[in-house]
Short mmCIF file of C-alpha atoms in Angstrom, two decimals:
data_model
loop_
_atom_site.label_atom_id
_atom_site.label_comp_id
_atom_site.label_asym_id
_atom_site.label_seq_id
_atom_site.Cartn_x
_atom_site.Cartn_y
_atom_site.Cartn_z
CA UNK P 1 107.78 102.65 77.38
CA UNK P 2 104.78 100.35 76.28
CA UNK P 3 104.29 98.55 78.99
CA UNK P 4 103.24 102.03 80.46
CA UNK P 5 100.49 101.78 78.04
CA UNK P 6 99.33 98.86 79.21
CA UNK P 7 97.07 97.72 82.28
CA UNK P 8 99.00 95.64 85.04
CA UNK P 9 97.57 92.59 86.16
CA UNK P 10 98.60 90.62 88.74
CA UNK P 11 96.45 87.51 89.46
CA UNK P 12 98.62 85.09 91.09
CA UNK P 13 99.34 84.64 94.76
CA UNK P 14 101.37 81.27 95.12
CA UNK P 15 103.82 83.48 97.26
CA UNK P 16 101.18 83.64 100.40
CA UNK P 17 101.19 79.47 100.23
CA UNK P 18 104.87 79.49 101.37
CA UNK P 19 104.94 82.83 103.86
CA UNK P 20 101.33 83.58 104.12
CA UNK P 21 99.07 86.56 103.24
CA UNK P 22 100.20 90.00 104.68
CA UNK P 23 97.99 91.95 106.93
CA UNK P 24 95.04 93.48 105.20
CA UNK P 25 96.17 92.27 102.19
CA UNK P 26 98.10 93.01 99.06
CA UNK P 27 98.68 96.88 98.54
CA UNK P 28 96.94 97.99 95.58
CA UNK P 29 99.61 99.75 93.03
CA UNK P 30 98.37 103.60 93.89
CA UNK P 31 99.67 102.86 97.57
CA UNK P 32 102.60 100.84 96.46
CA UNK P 33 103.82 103.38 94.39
CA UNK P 34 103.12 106.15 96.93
CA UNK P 35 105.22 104.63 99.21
CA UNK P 36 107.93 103.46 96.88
CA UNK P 37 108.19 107.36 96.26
CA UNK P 38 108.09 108.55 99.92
CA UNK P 39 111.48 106.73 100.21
CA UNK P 40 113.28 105.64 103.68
CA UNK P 41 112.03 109.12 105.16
CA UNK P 42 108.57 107.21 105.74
CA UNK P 43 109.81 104.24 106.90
CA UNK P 44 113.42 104.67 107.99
CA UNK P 45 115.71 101.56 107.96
CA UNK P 46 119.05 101.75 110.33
CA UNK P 47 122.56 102.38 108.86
CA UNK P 48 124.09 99.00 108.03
CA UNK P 49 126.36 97.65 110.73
CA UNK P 50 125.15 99.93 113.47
CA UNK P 51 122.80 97.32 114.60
CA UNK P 52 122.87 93.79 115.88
CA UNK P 53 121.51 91.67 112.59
CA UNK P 54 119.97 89.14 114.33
CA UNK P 55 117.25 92.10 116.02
CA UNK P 56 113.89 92.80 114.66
CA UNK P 57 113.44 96.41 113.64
CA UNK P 58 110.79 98.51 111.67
CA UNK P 59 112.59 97.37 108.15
CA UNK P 60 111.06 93.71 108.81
CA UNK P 61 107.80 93.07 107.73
CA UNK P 62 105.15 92.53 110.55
CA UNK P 63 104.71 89.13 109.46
CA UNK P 64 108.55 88.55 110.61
CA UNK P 65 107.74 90.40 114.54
CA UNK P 66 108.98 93.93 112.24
CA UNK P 67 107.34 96.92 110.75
CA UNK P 68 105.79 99.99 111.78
CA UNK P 69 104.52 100.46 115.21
CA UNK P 70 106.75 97.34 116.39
CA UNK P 71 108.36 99.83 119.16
CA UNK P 72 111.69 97.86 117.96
#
């Protein structure tokens, strides 16, 4: 429970050499924990096995042809 104490800092980015930077950037932790909370109901990912693997739906990120909005 310290580390709740405790400011997190997150200062390197070597990840966005390899698959690039997302869209608009990082999320800052208020919105990444918002939506870690919201849960599937905000971004609903299909039932495993009831979909060809292979297709691009809103569970990829948009960086992969996924994510919200991708009408997939």
């Amino acid at each position: 429970m310290e580390s709740l104490l405790h400011e997190v800092v997150c200062e390197e980015s070597d990840i966005d050499d390899l698959v690039g930077a997302p869209a608009g950037g990082a999320l800052g932790y208020d919105r990444a924990v918002t939506d870690a909370i919201a849960g599937d109901d905000a971004d609903p990912r299909p039932e495993p096995g009831t979909v060809d693997p292979a297709r691009v739906t809103a569970a990829d990120p948009e960086w992969a042809g996924g994510g919200r909005g991708s009408g997939s």
